[in-house]
Coordinates of C-alpha atoms and ligand atoms in Angstrom, one line a residue:
M30 CA -23.1 -2.4 37.7
N31 CA -21.2 -0.6 40.4
S32 CA -20.1 2.8 39.3
Q33 CA -16.6 2.1 40.3
T34 CA -16.4 -0.9 38.0
V35 CA -13.6 -0.4 35.5
L36 CA -14.7 -1.7 32.1
E37 CA -11.7 -3.5 30.6
Q38 CA -11.8 -4.4 27.0
D39 CA -10.5 -7.8 25.9
L40 CA -10.8 -10.2 23.0
F41 CA -14.4 -10.7 23.8
S42 CA -15.5 -7.1 23.7
P43 CA -17.6 -6.3 20.7
V44 CA -16.0 -3.9 18.3
Q45 CA -17.3 -1.7 15.4
I46 CA -15.5 -1.8 12.1
G47 CA -17.0 0.3 9.4
P48 CA -20.7 -0.4 9.5
Y49 CA -20.4 -3.7 11.3
Q50 CA -20.5 -4.6 14.9
L51 CA -18.3 -7.7 15.4
N52 CA -19.1 -10.2 18.2
N53 CA -15.4 -10.3 19.3
R54 CA -12.0 -9.0 18.4
I55 CA -10.6 -12.4 17.4
V56 CA -9.9 -12.3 13.7
M57 CA -9.0 -15.2 11.4
A58 CA -5.9 -14.0 9.5
P59 CA -5.6 -14.6 5.8
L60 CA -4.1 -18.1 5.2
T61 CA -3.0 -19.6 1.9
R62 CA -4.2 -23.2 1.9
C63 CA -4.0 -24.1 -1.8
R64 CA -7.2 -26.2 -1.8
S65 CA -9.4 -24.6 -4.5
D66 CA -9.9 -26.5 -7.7
D67 CA -7.6 -26.6 -10.7
D68 CA -9.5 -23.7 -12.2
N69 CA -9.0 -21.6 -9.1
V70 CA -12.6 -21.9 -8.1
P71 CA -13.5 -22.4 -4.4
T72 CA -14.9 -25.8 -3.6
E73 CA -17.5 -27.3 -1.2
M74 CA -14.5 -28.2 1.1
N75 CA -13.5 -24.6 1.2
R76 CA -17.1 -23.6 2.2
I77 CA -17.1 -26.0 5.1
Y78 CA -13.7 -24.7 6.2
Y79 CA -14.9 -21.1 6.4
Q80 CA -18.2 -22.0 7.9
Q81 CA -16.4 -24.0 10.7
R82 CA -14.5 -20.8 11.6
A83 CA -17.5 -18.4 11.5
T84 CA -17.4 -17.6 15.3
A85 CA -14.3 -15.4 14.6
G86 CA -15.3 -11.8 15.0
L87 CA -14.1 -11.5 11.4
I88 CA -12.7 -13.9 8.8
I89 CA -10.3 -12.6 6.3
T90 CA -10.0 -15.0 3.4
E91 CA -6.9 -16.4 2.0
G92 CA -5.2 -14.3 -0.6
T93 CA -7.4 -14.4 -3.7
Q94 CA -5.9 -13.4 -7.0
I95 CA -7.5 -10.5 -8.9
S96 CA -6.5 -12.0 -12.3
P97 CA -4.7 -15.1 -13.6
Q98 CA -1.5 -13.0 -13.7
G99 CA -1.9 -12.3 -10.0
A100 CA -1.6 -16.0 -9.1
G101 CA 1.6 -17.4 -7.5
Y102 CA 0.8 -20.9 -6.4
P103 CA -1.3 -23.8 -7.5
N104 CA -5.0 -24.1 -6.4
T105 CA -5.3 -20.6 -4.9
P106 CA -8.7 -19.1 -5.5
G107 CA -9.5 -16.2 -7.8
I108 CA -12.1 -13.5 -7.9
Y109 CA -12.1 -12.6 -11.6
N110 CA -14.8 -14.8 -13.2
D111 CA -18.4 -15.7 -12.7
Q112 CA -17.8 -19.3 -11.4
Q113 CA -15.5 -17.9 -8.7
V114 CA -18.1 -15.3 -7.7
E115 CA -20.8 -18.0 -7.5
A116 CA -18.6 -20.3 -5.4
W117 CA -17.6 -17.5 -3.0
K118 CA -21.3 -16.5 -2.7
R119 CA -22.0 -20.0 -1.2
I120 CA -19.2 -19.3 1.3
T121 CA -20.3 -15.9 2.3
D122 CA -23.9 -17.1 2.7
S123 CA -22.7 -19.9 5.0
V124 CA -20.6 -17.6 7.2
H125 CA -23.5 -15.1 7.4
A126 CA -25.9 -17.9 8.3
Q127 CA -23.7 -18.5 11.4
G128 CA -23.7 -14.8 12.3
G129 CA -20.1 -14.2 11.1
H130 CA -18.5 -11.5 9.0
I131 CA -16.0 -12.2 6.1
F132 CA -13.7 -9.9 4.1
L133 CA -12.0 -11.1 0.9
Q134 CA -8.3 -10.5 0.6
L135 CA -7.4 -9.1 -2.8
W136 CA -4.1 -10.4 -4.0
H137 CA -1.6 -10.0 -6.8
V138 CA 1.7 -11.8 -6.2
G139 CA 3.8 -9.8 -8.7
R140 CA 7.2 -11.6 -9.1
V141 CA 6.4 -14.3 -6.5
S142 CA 4.9 -16.7 -9.1
Y143 CA 6.0 -20.3 -9.3
Q144 CA 7.2 -21.7 -12.6
G145 CA 4.2 -23.0 -14.5
I146 CA 1.6 -20.8 -12.9
Q147 CA 1.6 -17.8 -15.2
P148 CA -0.7 -17.9 -18.3
N149 CA 1.2 -19.1 -21.3
D150 CA 4.2 -19.6 -19.1
Q151 CA 5.0 -15.9 -19.4
A152 CA 7.4 -14.1 -17.0
P153 CA 5.8 -12.8 -13.8
V154 CA 5.4 -9.1 -13.5
A155 CA 7.0 -6.7 -11.0
P156 CA 7.9 -3.0 -10.6
S157 CA 11.5 -3.9 -11.6
S158 CA 13.2 -6.9 -13.2
I159 CA 14.7 -7.9 -9.8
K160 CA 14.4 -11.7 -9.2
I161 CA 13.4 -13.3 -6.0
A162 CA 15.8 -15.9 -4.5
G163 CA 14.9 -19.5 -5.4
D164 CA 13.2 -21.2 -8.3
Y165 CA 11.4 -18.2 -9.9
K166 CA 11.7 -16.6 -13.3
Q167 CA 13.2 -13.2 -13.8
P168 CA 10.2 -10.8 -13.7
H169 CA 9.2 -8.5 -16.4
A170 CA 9.2 -4.8 -15.3
L171 CA 5.8 -3.4 -15.7
K172 CA 5.2 -0.7 -18.3
L173 CA 2.9 2.2 -17.4
S174 CA 0.0 0.8 -19.5
E175 CA 0.4 -2.5 -17.8
I176 CA 0.1 -0.9 -14.4
D177 CA -3.1 0.6 -15.6
D178 CA -4.3 -2.8 -16.6
I179 CA -3.7 -4.1 -13.1
L180 CA -5.6 -1.2 -11.6
Y181 CA -8.5 -2.2 -13.8
D182 CA -8.2 -5.8 -12.5
Y183 CA -8.3 -4.6 -8.9
R184 CA -11.4 -2.6 -9.6
N185 CA -13.0 -5.6 -11.4
A186 CA -12.1 -7.9 -8.5
A187 CA -13.5 -5.5 -6.0
K188 CA -16.8 -5.4 -7.9
N189 CA -16.9 -9.2 -8.0
A190 CA -16.3 -9.4 -4.3
L191 CA -19.3 -7.1 -3.8
A192 CA -21.4 -9.4 -6.0
A193 CA -20.2 -12.4 -4.0
G194 CA -21.6 -11.1 -0.8
F195 CA -18.5 -10.2 1.1
D196 CA -18.7 -7.7 4.0
G197 CA -15.6 -5.9 2.8
V198 CA -12.2 -6.4 1.2
E199 CA -8.6 -6.3 2.5
I200 CA -5.9 -5.0 0.2
H201 CA -2.8 -7.3 0.6
A202 CA 0.1 -4.8 0.6
A203 CA 2.3 -7.0 2.7
N204 CA 4.7 -10.0 2.7
G205 CA 6.6 -9.3 -0.5
Y206 CA 3.7 -9.5 -3.0
L207 CA 3.1 -6.9 -5.8
I208 CA 2.1 -3.8 -3.8
D209 CA 4.8 -4.4 -1.3
Q210 CA 7.3 -4.9 -4.2
F211 CA 6.4 -1.3 -5.2
L212 CA 6.7 0.0 -1.7
R213 CA 10.1 -1.2 -0.7
D214 CA 13.3 -0.2 -2.6
G215 CA 14.9 -3.6 -2.5
S216 CA 12.4 -4.7 -5.2
N217 CA 11.7 -1.3 -6.8
N218 CA 14.5 0.6 -8.7
R219 CA 12.2 2.4 -11.2
T220 CA 13.1 5.9 -12.2
D221 CA 9.5 7.0 -13.2
Q222 CA 6.7 8.2 -11.0
Y223 CA 6.4 4.8 -9.3
G224 CA 10.0 4.6 -8.1
G225 CA 12.8 6.4 -6.5
D226 CA 11.7 8.5 -3.6
Y227 CA 9.4 6.8 -1.1
K228 CA 6.7 9.3 -2.0
N229 CA 6.7 7.8 -5.5
R230 CA 6.9 4.2 -4.3
I231 CA 3.7 4.5 -2.4
R232 CA 1.8 5.7 -5.5
F233 CA 0.7 2.2 -6.6
L234 CA -0.7 1.3 -3.2
F235 CA -2.8 4.5 -3.2
E236 CA -4.0 4.0 -6.7
V237 CA -5.2 0.5 -5.8
L238 CA -6.8 2.0 -2.7
H239 CA -8.6 4.6 -4.8
A240 CA -9.8 1.9 -7.3
V241 CA -11.1 -0.4 -4.5
T242 CA -12.7 2.3 -2.3
H243 CA -14.4 3.6 -5.3
I244 CA -16.4 0.4 -5.4
W245 CA -16.7 -0.3 -1.6
G246 CA -16.5 3.0 0.1
N247 CA -13.6 3.6 2.6
D248 CA -15.1 2.0 5.7
R249 CA -15.4 -1.5 4.3
V250 CA -11.8 -1.7 3.1
G251 CA -8.8 -2.8 5.1
V252 CA -5.1 -2.6 4.2
R253 CA -2.4 -5.1 5.3
L254 CA 1.2 -4.1 5.7
S255 CA 4.4 -5.9 6.8
P256 CA 7.1 -3.2 7.2
T257 CA 9.9 -5.4 8.5
N258 CA 9.1 -8.8 7.1
P259 CA 11.9 -10.1 4.9
F260 CA 9.8 -13.0 3.5
N261 CA 10.1 -13.2 -0.3
S262 CA 13.5 -11.5 -0.5
M263 CA 12.2 -8.2 0.7
S264 CA 14.2 -5.2 2.1
D265 CA 14.1 -1.5 2.3
S266 CA 16.8 1.1 3.0
N267 CA 14.6 3.0 5.4
P268 CA 11.4 1.2 6.4
E269 CA 10.8 3.6 9.2
E270 CA 10.6 6.7 7.0
L271 CA 8.6 4.8 4.3
F272 CA 6.0 3.2 6.5
K273 CA 5.5 6.1 8.8
Y274 CA 4.6 8.1 5.7
V275 CA 2.3 5.4 4.4
V276 CA 0.4 5.1 7.7
K277 CA 0.1 8.9 8.0
Q278 CA -1.4 9.0 4.5
L279 CA -3.8 6.2 5.4
N280 CA -5.1 8.2 8.4
S281 CA -7.2 10.4 6.1
F282 CA -9.0 7.4 4.6
N283 CA -11.0 6.3 7.6
L284 CA -10.6 2.7 6.6
A285 CA -12.3 -0.4 8.2
Y286 CA -8.9 -1.2 9.7
L287 CA -5.1 -1.3 9.2
H288 CA -3.8 -4.8 9.6
M289 CA -0.1 -5.0 10.6
V290 CA 2.2 -8.0 10.4
E291 CA 4.4 -6.9 13.3
G292 CA 7.6 -8.7 12.4
A293 CA 9.0 -11.5 10.2
L294 CA 6.9 -14.5 9.2
S295 CA 8.4 -17.7 10.7
F296 CA 9.1 -19.2 7.3
S297 CA 10.9 -16.1 6.1
D298 CA 14.2 -16.7 4.2
T299 CA 17.2 -15.4 6.1
T300 CA 19.0 -14.0 3.1
T301 CA 17.9 -10.4 4.0
E302 CA 18.4 -8.7 7.3
I303 CA 15.5 -7.9 9.6
P304 CA 15.5 -4.1 10.2
A305 CA 15.8 -2.8 13.8
F306 CA 12.7 -0.6 13.3
D307 CA 9.8 -1.9 15.4
S308 CA 6.7 -1.8 13.3
R309 CA 4.5 -1.8 16.4
S310 CA 5.4 1.8 16.9
L311 CA 3.2 2.6 13.8
R312 CA 0.3 2.0 16.1
D313 CA 1.0 5.3 17.7
I314 CA 0.6 7.3 14.6
Y315 CA -2.4 5.5 13.1
Q316 CA -5.7 7.1 14.1
G317 CA -8.1 4.5 13.0
T318 CA -8.8 0.9 13.9
Y319 CA -5.7 -1.2 14.3
M320 CA -5.4 -5.0 13.9
A321 CA -2.3 -6.6 15.2
N322 CA -0.9 -9.8 13.8
L323 CA 1.9 -12.3 14.4
G324 CA 2.6 -14.7 17.1
Y325 CA -0.1 -13.5 19.6
T326 CA -1.5 -15.8 22.2
K327 CA -4.7 -15.3 24.1
Q328 CA -2.8 -13.6 26.9
S329 CA -0.6 -11.3 24.8
A330 CA -3.6 -10.4 22.7
N331 CA -5.7 -9.4 25.7
Q332 CA -2.8 -7.4 27.0
A333 CA -2.4 -5.6 23.7
I334 CA -6.0 -4.7 23.7
Q335 CA -6.0 -3.6 27.3
N336 CA -2.9 -1.5 26.8
G337 CA -4.3 0.2 23.7
K338 CA -1.7 -1.5 21.4
A339 CA -4.4 -3.1 19.3
D340 CA -8.1 -2.9 18.7
L341 CA -8.3 -6.4 17.1
V342 CA -5.9 -9.2 16.9
S343 CA -5.7 -11.8 14.1
F344 CA -4.6 -15.3 14.5
G345 CA -3.3 -17.5 11.7
D346 CA -1.8 -20.9 12.6
L347 CA -4.1 -21.2 15.6
F348 CA -7.2 -20.9 13.3
I349 CA -5.8 -23.7 11.1
S350 CA -6.0 -26.2 13.9
N351 CA -8.8 -24.7 16.1
P352 CA -11.9 -24.0 14.1
D353 CA -13.6 -23.0 17.4
L354 CA -10.7 -20.8 18.6
P355 CA -12.9 -18.1 20.2
E356 CA -14.8 -20.7 22.3
R357 CA -11.5 -22.4 23.3
F358 CA -10.1 -19.0 24.3
L359 CA -13.3 -18.2 26.3
H360 CA -13.3 -21.5 28.2
N361 CA -9.6 -21.9 28.5
V362 CA -9.6 -25.3 26.9
P363 CA -6.5 -26.8 25.3
L364 CA -5.6 -25.9 21.7
N365 CA -5.0 -28.4 18.9
K366 CA -1.5 -28.4 17.5
T367 CA -1.1 -27.3 13.8
N368 CA 0.2 -29.9 11.4
M369 CA 2.5 -28.0 9.0
D370 CA 2.6 -31.0 6.6
T371 CA -1.0 -30.4 5.6
R372 CA -0.8 -26.7 5.5
Y373 CA -0.5 -26.2 1.7
G374 CA -2.6 -28.3 -0.7
G375 CA -4.1 -31.7 -0.3
T376 CA -7.4 -33.1 0.9
E377 CA -9.8 -32.6 3.8
K378 CA -7.1 -34.0 6.1
G379 CA -5.5 -31.2 8.1
Y380 CA -8.1 -28.8 6.6
I381 CA -11.7 -29.5 7.8
D382 CA -11.0 -32.4 10.2
Y383 CA -9.5 -30.6 13.1
P384 CA -11.8 -31.5 16.1
Q385 CA -14.2 -29.1 17.6
F386 CA -14.1 -29.2 21.4
D387 CA -17.0 -30.8 23.2
F388 CA -18.3 -27.9 25.2
S389 CA -21.1 -29.8 26.8
Y390 CA -18.7 -30.8 29.6
V391 CA -17.5 -27.2 30.3
Ligands
PHB11 C1 2.3 -18.3 1.8 O1 1.8 -18.8 0.9 O2 3.1 -18.8 2.6 C2 1.9 -16.9 2.1 C3 1.0 -16.3 1.3 C4 0.7 -15.0 1.5 C5 1.2 -14.3 2.5 C6 2.1 -14.9 3.4 C7 2.5 -16.2 3.1 O3 0.9 -13.1 2.8

């Protein structure tokens, strides 16, 4: 190498997260697909789906409920019983056999639970009894002892994820699900130590983080945030103040990564206003490994990495329809279009039948 060569990093530069060296910086984002069985156990079809995508530098699984109470939709997988652990073990083995890495996303939906999903048809739980728009029940405001029970469920789920052979776990604190419901004041009007001032509203996130890092250590745990995403009727009176504080607190944890949903999900409801605050600015105060998400292309992702705006970039929709996304990026071959009709639920169609590119002609 010429000594004047400038080493530019891009999506294909290896990267260290925690104890792992990843082959590239192309991450498969967590994607709800609703194709586990009726008992919320991952299936053989789920195994094939993840194995097909194992050339991602890192796979983050779909949101996986920590308890039956944590479920919001039909046929999402869980990580609270032995059958689920065994089924996930087959998936992690398959991904590892391909040289890939896989984190499990730990999920509790809080108030965002469809009718008929909660055990015994009970009301979903939330920090406060503030209902989400649409066909959802009025949630039950959690008592302190019930919050403790959920922390126990996180800890148990984290242990199960370890037993299932995952490389790490991501704490889903984004997109209007339970932890985010505590963080933002549009869904949290508690008057105890979990509500009111933003320093109280972050308490639940950090209790979950302590519970999970106790099992995994800090460097195999990621956190996902979405400071300005209104999806699931979310809002906050001062997201800049709140999330700057959260990110500053996270600095001391030396986590595997911070995963940022940098805007509003495309299928967000429009009932709440999108704040002017640009969550990408949080990158500047985060001292650890930063994973950017939302609407990136190969070009914009490479640019973000070259400009220091991201260390890794996660892709959602593109991974649904392009199981070989890293190879397609590398060889500049056309991308398959994503069929939104087969996104949630259903069969192998639109799940494991997206074509791999024939690279023998490249
Ligand atoms: C969804 O089901 O559409 C969904 C689930 C989890 C998310 C975002 C969207 O974080």
